[in-house]
Tab-separated table of C-alpha atoms and ligand atoms in Angstrom:
chain	number	residue	atom	x	y	z
A	1	UNK	CA	7.966	8.486	16.827
A	2	UNK	CA	9.827	9.760	19.242
A	3	UNK	CA	11.104	7.345	22.044
A	4	UNK	CA	9.343	4.257	21.589
A	5	UNK	CA	12.257	2.792	22.481
A	6	UNK	CA	11.812	4.559	26.200
A	7	UNK	CA	8.895	3.887	25.900
A	8	UNK	CA	9.322	0.291	26.065
A	9	UNK	CA	11.984	0.447	28.705
A	10	UNK	CA	9.184	1.621	30.563
A	11	UNK	CA	6.696	-0.750	30.590
A	12	UNK	CA	9.215	-3.891	29.855
A	13	UNK	CA	11.707	-2.989	31.830
A	14	UNK	CA	14.692	-3.421	29.207
A	15	UNK	CA	16.263	-1.961	26.161
A	16	UNK	CA	14.705	-2.881	22.328
A	17	UNK	CA	15.714	-2.824	19.261
A	18	UNK	CA	13.832	-0.211	16.979
A	19	UNK	CA	11.711	-1.304	13.053
A	20	UNK	CA	9.908	1.750	10.767
A	21	UNK	CA	7.985	0.526	7.913
A	22	UNK	CA	6.350	3.395	5.558
A	23	UNK	CA	2.779	3.733	4.429
A	24	UNK	CA	2.723	4.439	0.853
A	25	UNK	CA	1.036	5.981	-1.780
A	26	UNK	CA	0.618	5.234	-5.856
A	27	UNK	CA	1.279	7.310	-8.216
A	28	UNK	CA	-0.979	5.461	-10.673
A	29	UNK	CA	-1.102	2.091	-11.869
A	30	UNK	CA	-4.060	1.127	-9.951
A	31	UNK	CA	-4.957	-2.969	-9.540
A	32	UNK	CA	-2.555	-4.219	-12.053
A	33	UNK	CA	-0.291	-5.703	-9.792
A	34	UNK	CA	-2.369	-8.892	-8.844
A	35	UNK	CA	-2.084	-9.030	-13.167
A	36	UNK	CA	1.044	-8.704	-13.066
A	37	UNK	CA	1.119	-5.423	-14.953
A	38	UNK	CA	3.031	-2.359	-13.589
A	39	UNK	CA	2.514	0.215	-10.354
A	40	UNK	CA	4.558	3.148	-9.621
A	41	UNK	CA	4.226	3.335	-5.155
A	42	UNK	CA	6.363	6.112	-3.565
A	43	UNK	CA	6.376	5.572	-0.101
A	44	UNK	CA	5.509	8.101	2.997
A	45	UNK	CA	6.624	9.337	5.913
A	46	UNK	CA	3.686	7.795	7.666
A	47	UNK	CA	4.257	4.577	8.923
A	48	UNK	CA	4.665	2.048	11.656
A	49	UNK	CA	7.568	2.263	14.533
A	50	UNK	CA	8.359	-0.925	16.533
A	51	UNK	CA	10.170	-1.542	19.060
A	52	UNK	CA	11.023	-5.021	19.926
A	53	UNK	CA	13.011	-7.009	22.846
A	54	UNK	CA	13.941	-11.454	22.962
A	55	UNK	CA	11.829	-13.076	25.971
A	56	UNK	CA	12.875	-16.007	27.551
A	57	UNK	CA	9.799	-18.300	26.375
A	58	UNK	CA	8.048	-19.219	23.150
A	59	UNK	CA	5.478	-16.523	23.554
A	60	UNK	CA	4.773	-12.517	21.752
A	61	UNK	CA	3.443	-10.048	23.099
A	62	UNK	CA	2.390	-7.165	20.692
A	63	UNK	CA	1.140	-4.515	22.456
A	64	UNK	CA	-0.771	-1.399	20.571
A	65	UNK	CA	0.652	2.239	21.627
A	66	UNK	CA	-2.337	3.659	19.487
A	67	UNK	CA	-4.852	1.607	21.063
A	68	UNK	CA	-3.651	0.347	24.377
A	69	UNK	CA	-4.327	-2.695	24.315
A	70	UNK	CA	-2.169	-5.980	24.491
A	71	UNK	CA	-2.602	-9.569	22.897
A	72	UNK	CA	-0.357	-12.748	23.555
A	73	UNK	CA	-0.223	-15.606	21.940
A	74	UNK	CA	1.826	-19.116	21.590
A	75	UNK	CA	4.750	-18.855	17.982
A	76	UNK	CA	3.143	-22.507	17.594
A	77	UNK	CA	-0.452	-21.186	17.449
A	78	UNK	CA	-1.473	-21.881	13.876
A	79	UNK	CA	-5.056	-20.707	15.008
A	80	UNK	CA	-7.136	-18.460	12.635
A	81	UNK	CA	-7.409	-14.929	12.681
A	82	UNK	CA	-9.387	-12.801	14.906
A	83	UNK	CA	-10.552	-9.971	12.631
A	84	UNK	CA	-8.052	-8.189	14.577
A	85	UNK	CA	-5.230	-5.979	14.468
A	86	UNK	CA	-2.881	-8.531	15.724
A	87	UNK	CA	-4.406	-10.549	12.652
A	88	UNK	CA	-0.990	-9.544	10.242
A	89	UNK	CA	1.521	-9.681	12.921
A	90	UNK	CA	0.430	-13.965	13.119
A	91	UNK	CA	0.314	-14.189	9.889
A	92	UNK	CA	3.383	-12.889	9.198
A	93	UNK	CA	5.009	-14.941	12.326
A	94	UNK	CA	3.099	-18.027	10.892
A	95	UNK	CA	4.412	-17.547	7.423
A	96	UNK	CA	7.924	-16.845	8.532
A	97	UNK	CA	8.234	-19.714	10.784
A	98	UNK	CA	6.474	-21.698	7.698
A	99	UNK	CA	8.986	-20.697	4.879
A	100	UNK	CA	12.142	-21.756	7.783
A	101	UNK	CA	13.371	-18.174	8.923
A	102	UNK	CA	13.218	-19.133	12.990
A	103	UNK	CA	10.900	-16.767	15.223
A	104	UNK	CA	12.179	-16.459	18.691
A	105	UNK	CA	9.867	-15.219	21.378
A	106	UNK	CA	9.479	-11.970	21.477
A	107	UNK	CA	8.283	-8.276	23.443
A	108	UNK	CA	7.170	-5.731	20.687
A	109	UNK	CA	5.338	-2.590	21.130
A	110	UNK	CA	3.731	-1.638	18.009
A	111	UNK	CA	3.401	2.997	16.951
A	112	UNK	CA	2.199	3.959	13.853
A	113	UNK	CA	0.213	6.764	11.937
A	114	UNK	CA	-0.500	5.596	9.032
A	115	UNK	CA	-4.299	7.188	9.124
A	116	UNK	CA	-6.564	3.413	9.107
A	117	UNK	CA	-8.862	2.052	6.292
A	118	UNK	CA	-7.942	4.898	3.713
A	119	UNK	CA	-5.708	3.354	2.186
A	120	UNK	CA	-2.298	3.923	2.810
A	121	UNK	CA	-1.564	0.526	3.109
A	122	UNK	CA	-1.514	1.047	7.693
A	123	UNK	CA	-1.316	-2.652	7.403
A	124	UNK	CA	1.287	-3.831	5.179
A	125	UNK	CA	3.374	-1.095	6.827
A	126	UNK	CA	2.663	-2.893	10.081
A	127	UNK	CA	3.950	-6.405	7.946
A	128	UNK	CA	6.385	-5.474	7.039
A	129	UNK	CA	7.888	-3.570	9.982
A	130	UNK	CA	7.285	-6.848	12.239
A	131	UNK	CA	9.571	-8.949	9.960
A	132	UNK	CA	11.827	-6.975	10.444
A	133	UNK	CA	11.636	-6.822	14.481
A	134	UNK	CA	11.040	-10.272	14.262
A	135	UNK	CA	14.157	-11.816	12.461
A	136	UNK	CA	14.045	-10.698	8.585
A	137	UNK	CA	16.317	-7.812	9.193
A	138	UNK	CA	18.674	-9.875	7.314
A	139	UNK	CA	16.734	-10.605	4.381
A	140	UNK	CA	16.580	-9.746	1.234
A	141	UNK	CA	13.970	-6.483	1.135
A	142	UNK	CA	12.035	-8.490	-1.913
A	143	UNK	CA	11.745	-11.563	0.211
A	144	UNK	CA	10.706	-9.468	3.114
A	145	UNK	CA	7.540	-8.397	0.567
A	146	UNK	CA	7.208	-11.316	-0.671
A	147	UNK	CA	6.061	-13.409	2.989
A	148	UNK	CA	4.601	-10.157	3.818
A	149	UNK	CA	2.550	-10.132	0.765
A	150	UNK	CA	1.927	-13.807	1.818
A	151	UNK	CA	1.269	-14.217	5.353
A	152	UNK	CA	-2.311	-11.086	3.636
A	153	UNK	CA	-3.292	-13.862	1.222
A	154	UNK	CA	-3.290	-16.706	3.472
A	155	UNK	CA	-4.279	-15.983	6.566
A	156	UNK	CA	-5.880	-12.213	6.797
A	157	UNK	CA	-7.747	-13.921	3.394
A	158	UNK	CA	-7.021	-10.436	1.472
A	159	UNK	CA	-6.069	-11.887	-1.980
A	160	UNK	CA	-3.828	-7.960	-2.085
A	161	UNK	CA	-1.039	-7.931	-4.922
A	162	UNK	CA	2.764	-7.410	-3.882
A	163	UNK	CA	2.292	-3.369	-4.016
A	164	UNK	CA	1.861	-2.219	-0.330
A	165	UNK	CA	4.603	-4.504	0.677
A	166	UNK	CA	7.279	-4.092	-1.778
A	167	UNK	CA	7.210	0.127	-1.385
A	168	UNK	CA	7.319	-0.474	2.136
A	169	UNK	CA	9.929	-2.865	2.459
A	170	UNK	CA	12.226	-1.469	-0.631
A	171	UNK	CA	10.845	2.329	-1.427
A	172	UNK	CA	13.625	4.947	-2.155
A	173	UNK	CA	14.155	8.435	-0.198
A	174	UNK	CA	13.085	10.647	-3.087
A	175	UNK	CA	11.404	8.469	-5.792
A	176	UNK	CA	8.947	6.522	-6.802
A	177	UNK	CA	9.582	3.313	-7.860
A	178	UNK	CA	8.024	2.192	-11.263
A	179	UNK	CA	7.356	-1.883	-9.850
A	180	UNK	CA	7.012	-4.929	-13.083
A	181	UNK	CA	5.123	-7.086	-10.106
A	182	UNK	CA	5.667	-9.752	-12.560
A	183	UNK	CA	9.206	-9.595	-12.336
A	184	UNK	CA	10.231	-7.790	-9.424
A	185	UNK	CA	12.163	-5.304	-11.305
A	186	UNK	CA	12.164	-1.676	-9.925
A	187	UNK	CA	13.052	1.106	-11.824
A	188	UNK	CA	13.236	4.466	-9.409
A	189	UNK	CA	11.522	7.321	-10.793
A	190	UNK	CA	12.897	10.636	-9.104
A	191	UNK	CA	10.222	12.760	-7.823
A	192	UNK	CA	11.103	16.042	-8.999
A	193	UNK	CA	11.827	19.145	-6.067
A	194	UNK	CA	9.308	21.366	-8.308
A	195	UNK	CA	6.294	18.739	-7.205
A	196	UNK	CA	4.885	17.961	-3.803
A	197	UNK	CA	2.654	15.173	-3.631
A	198	UNK	CA	-0.426	16.590	-2.198
A	199	UNK	CA	-3.083	13.041	-0.272
A	200	UNK	CA	-6.515	14.150	0.410
A	201	UNK	CA	-8.471	11.907	2.984
A	202	UNK	CA	-12.051	11.427	2.385
A	203	UNK	CA	-12.479	10.294	5.514
A	204	UNK	CA	-14.614	7.167	3.561
A	205	UNK	CA	-13.380	4.283	5.890
A	206	UNK	CA	-12.914	1.346	3.114
A	207	UNK	CA	-12.525	-2.555	4.159
A	208	UNK	CA	-11.170	-4.187	1.966
A	209	UNK	CA	-10.223	-7.959	3.690
A	210	UNK	CA	-14.200	-8.649	2.366
A	211	UNK	CA	-16.204	-8.930	-0.388
A	212	UNK	CA	-15.445	-5.657	-3.447
A	213	UNK	CA	-11.774	-6.285	-3.522
A	214	UNK	CA	-11.232	-10.371	-4.131
A	215	UNK	CA	-14.508	-10.264	-6.301
A	216	UNK	CA	-12.740	-7.993	-8.776
A	217	UNK	CA	-9.500	-10.271	-8.785
A	218	UNK	CA	-11.773	-13.063	-9.083
A	219	UNK	CA	-13.462	-11.156	-12.444
A	220	UNK	CA	-9.688	-10.801	-13.907
A	221	UNK	CA	-8.750	-14.226	-13.421
A	222	UNK	CA	-11.605	-15.223	-14.500
A	223	UNK	CA	-11.399	-12.785	-18.310
A	224	UNK	CA	-7.022	-13.678	-18.415
A	225	UNK	CA	-8.978	-17.667	-18.461
A	226	UNK	CA	-11.163	-16.124	-21.293
A	227	UNK	CA	-9.143	-14.566	-23.356
A	228	UNK	CA	-6.659	-17.372	-23.271
A	229	UNK	CA	-3.723	-15.685	-21.296
A	230	UNK	CA	-2.754	-16.598	-17.781
A	231	UNK	CA	-2.324	-13.207	-16.923
A	232	UNK	CA	-3.927	-10.153	-18.334
A	233	UNK	CA	-0.533	-7.987	-18.195
A	234	UNK	CA	-0.333	-10.211	-21.551
A	235	UNK	CA	-3.850	-9.045	-23.183
A	236	UNK	CA	-4.858	-6.764	-25.899
A	237	UNK	CA	-7.796	-4.234	-26.089
A	238	UNK	CA	-8.821	-6.025	-29.429
A	239	UNK	CA	-9.045	-9.342	-27.250
A	240	UNK	CA	-11.118	-8.213	-24.587
A	241	UNK	CA	-14.307	-7.674	-27.061
A	242	UNK	CA	-15.382	-11.348	-27.212
A	243	UNK	CA	-16.698	-10.740	-22.784
A	244	UNK	CA	-19.542	-10.339	-21.468
A	245	UNK	CA	-20.364	-6.154	-21.318
A	246	UNK	CA	-19.188	-6.716	-17.226
A	247	UNK	CA	-15.824	-8.698	-17.557
A	248	UNK	CA	-15.265	-6.723	-20.518
A	249	UNK	CA	-15.566	-3.078	-18.543
A	250	UNK	CA	-12.809	-4.969	-15.643
A	251	UNK	CA	-10.110	-6.136	-18.237
A	252	UNK	CA	-10.237	-2.821	-20.371
A	253	UNK	CA	-10.008	-0.799	-17.101
A	254	UNK	CA	-6.469	-3.483	-15.968
A	255	UNK	CA	-5.680	-3.784	-19.314
A	256	UNK	CA	-5.353	0.061	-20.139
A	257	UNK	CA	-4.442	0.733	-16.537
A	258	UNK	CA	-1.097	-1.762	-17.130
A	259	UNK	CA	-0.474	1.077	-20.030
A	260	UNK	CA	-1.542	4.420	-18.365
A	261	UNK	CA	1.645	2.950	-16.025
A	262	UNK	CA	4.005	2.178	-18.239
A	263	UNK	CA	4.036	5.930	-20.260
A	264	UNK	CA	3.587	7.750	-16.765
A	265	UNK	CA	7.146	6.374	-15.388
A	266	UNK	CA	8.755	7.135	-18.761
A	267	UNK	CA	7.250	10.811	-19.084
A	268	UNK	CA	7.403	11.407	-15.245
A	269	UNK	CA	11.542	9.597	-16.034
A	270	UNK	CA	11.356	13.142	-18.919
A	271	UNK	CA	9.916	15.069	-16.819
A	272	UNK	CA	7.074	15.656	-18.378
A	273	UNK	CA	3.954	16.691	-15.728
A	274	UNK	CA	1.890	17.658	-17.878
A	275	UNK	CA	1.812	13.889	-19.236
A	276	UNK	CA	1.860	12.501	-15.867
A	277	UNK	CA	-1.003	14.271	-15.019
A	278	UNK	CA	-3.393	13.324	-17.944
A	279	UNK	CA	-3.176	10.036	-17.420
A	280	UNK	CA	-3.353	10.744	-13.945
A	281	UNK	CA	-6.650	11.660	-14.779
A	282	UNK	CA	-7.308	9.195	-17.107
A	283	UNK	CA	-6.815	7.354	-14.960
A	284	UNK	CA	-9.139	8.207	-12.721
A	285	UNK	CA	-11.874	7.582	-14.069
A	286	UNK	CA	-10.805	4.313	-16.139
A	287	UNK	CA	-11.089	3.840	-11.941
A	288	UNK	CA	-14.455	5.386	-12.021
A	289	UNK	CA	-16.418	3.668	-14.862
A	290	UNK	CA	-14.988	0.292	-15.726
A	291	UNK	CA	-13.880	-0.801	-12.657
A	292	UNK	CA	-16.671	0.049	-10.388
A	293	UNK	CA	-14.080	1.052	-7.318
A	294	UNK	CA	-14.635	5.004	-6.907
A	295	UNK	CA	-16.702	7.009	-4.614
A	296	UNK	CA	-19.072	9.621	-4.473
A	297	UNK	CA	-16.776	11.529	-2.568
A	298	UNK	CA	-13.962	10.453	-4.475
A	299	UNK	CA	-14.521	12.229	-7.430
A	300	UNK	CA	-15.628	15.393	-5.946
A	301	UNK	CA	-11.857	15.664	-4.579
A	302	UNK	CA	-10.830	14.958	-7.631
A	303	UNK	CA	-13.159	17.685	-9.576
A	304	UNK	CA	-12.292	20.384	-7.391
A	305	UNK	CA	-8.119	19.740	-8.223
A	306	UNK	CA	-9.366	19.597	-11.807
A	307	UNK	CA	-9.687	23.746	-12.156
A	308	UNK	CA	-7.117	24.720	-9.383
A	309	UNK	CA	-3.432	26.293	-10.598
A	310	UNK	CA	-0.633	24.018	-10.547
A	311	UNK	CA	-2.376	20.823	-10.283
A	312	UNK	CA	-1.205	18.386	-13.053
A	313	UNK	CA	-2.912	15.602	-12.330
A	314	UNK	CA	-5.322	13.892	-9.602
A	315	UNK	CA	-7.180	10.063	-9.334
A	316	UNK	CA	-8.425	8.191	-6.424
A	317	UNK	CA	-5.417	5.668	-5.107
A	318	UNK	CA	-5.264	2.306	-3.022
A	319	UNK	CA	-7.586	-0.131	-3.786
A	320	UNK	CA	-10.633	2.085	-3.663
A	321	UNK	CA	-13.901	2.127	-2.078
A	322	UNK	CA	-13.116	5.370	0.038
A	323	UNK	CA	-9.933	6.047	1.266
A	324	UNK	CA	-7.422	8.478	-0.696
A	325	UNK	CA	-7.012	11.197	-3.671
A	326	UNK	CA	-3.609	11.841	-4.974
A	327	UNK	CA	-2.368	15.145	-6.445
A	328	UNK	CA	0.268	15.886	-8.005
A	329	UNK	CA	0.873	19.156	-7.871
A	330	UNK	CA	3.572	22.105	-8.657
A	331	UNK	CA	5.713	23.496	-5.590
A	332	UNK	CA	5.087	27.124	-5.808
A	333	UNK	CA	1.006	26.311	-6.040
A	334	UNK	CA	1.337	23.719	-3.125
A	335	UNK	CA	-0.391	26.021	-0.067
A	336	UNK	CA	-2.594	28.046	-2.080
A	337	UNK	CA	-3.920	24.146	-3.505
A	338	UNK	CA	-4.385	22.143	-0.023
A	339	UNK	CA	-6.055	25.440	1.375
A	340	UNK	CA	-9.120	25.175	-2.301
A	341	UNK	CA	-8.914	21.153	-1.399
A	342	UNK	CA	-10.087	21.582	2.328
A	343	UNK	CA	-12.112	24.819	2.071
A	344	UNK	CA	-14.018	23.313	-0.482
A	345	UNK	CA	-13.913	19.731	1.871
A	346	UNK	CA	-14.217	20.238	5.059
A	347	UNK	CA	-14.556	16.750	5.698
A	348	UNK	CA	-11.048	15.736	4.772
A	349	UNK	CA	-7.450	15.914	5.495
A	350	UNK	CA	-4.885	17.192	3.498
A	351	UNK	CA	-1.826	15.989	3.730
A	352	UNK	CA	1.354	17.405	1.799
A	353	UNK	CA	4.330	14.501	1.254
A	354	UNK	CA	7.489	13.853	0.266
A	355	UNK	CA	9.079	9.913	-0.772
A	356	UNK	CA	10.198	8.935	1.823
A	357	UNK	CA	12.673	5.329	2.119
A	358	UNK	CA	12.117	1.998	2.817
A	359	UNK	CA	11.392	-0.267	5.690
A	360	UNK	CA	14.742	-0.016	8.288
A	361	UNK	CA	16.127	-0.082	11.631
A	362	UNK	CA	16.250	3.364	12.455
A	363	UNK	CA	17.835	4.688	16.567
A	364	UNK	CA	14.708	5.622	18.743
B	401	GLA	C1	-4.449	-2.406	-2.435
B	401	GLA	C2	-3.552	-3.902	-2.389
B	401	GLA	C3	-2.794	-3.858	-4.065
B	401	GLA	C4	-3.192	-3.517	-4.689
B	401	GLA	C5	-4.303	-1.793	-4.114
B	401	GLA	C6	-4.785	-1.250	-5.786
B	401	GLA	O1	-3.779	-1.843	-1.732
B	401	GLA	O2	-3.226	-4.633	-1.370
B	401	GLA	O3	-2.193	-4.915	-3.862
B	401	GLA	O4	-4.034	-4.089	-5.812
B	401	GLA	O5	-4.615	-2.224	-3.716
B	401	GLA	O6	-3.894	-1.382	-6.427
């Protein structure tokens, strides 16, 4: 946001440093991260900006510019989450301190434009931007990602994988990352200037912190245990036969999605956009039928895109139960595709995105 530093000065009466961390879209590899598998996210232009200046005491003052709301807490305060946006920052502070990263009192002014509850990782971008603002700026970026994931797992109570925080902290402009979520080896995959990432927001809001996401994760852990592997990443499809029908479906999604993500990475690297698109459609079908995390609106948006000239592939993106689809679209057809999607699903919003850089300090 332009002028966040000026707004900080107007409110708090002194200059600030400003940090930004992006939201993300995942191109393929859904619900594979917590199974040690492959994902392929890219960072978005949408993000969270945090202006920060030190205080003389042990207090953290968090002010949301979007919500015109302010909360204050003591750095030593280790109380429970309050199901409030400030939980993400408090969780990050607690995790940093427990890991021996020193955090001092500060005033923070926060502004973001990642659509909330739409599967584009507004929370990870808030966590990562706050971590950098509160003393994490010199830490290796993958460590920033794991600290923020830990905050979300342990404080917020959402047992998310590493994907969102990793791409927000480590993204490269104009690239997706093919990330191995077990080794955290990341391979940058250029997004060809011939294609656009078109995101359709169904407007159906998800709330992942609760039941369904953690239930899916528990099912994966149970499947892995029964198959005799530590992580489903190591299971083969033919090993799933003995599982109950429900567990078999869940695990089949993960194992097949992991194969698709790896193949999709290779396809994008050799410029095979039609194959990449087929894998996106297959990913969506698997999330819909086997993992059961899609919804009628996301299915409708995928079917709307499928026949349009210039669309290579479409799928739901993120945790599911609402949120967005991502479409890989030939640049020269982008305008007509956007028009058709808007006309066919007037309740939604359509964003044409480019792959942005990961988190860092900005001069604002
Ligand atoms: C959410 C989680 C991620 C990942 C996706 C599904 O975005 O935060 O860790 O599991 O869902 O791929």
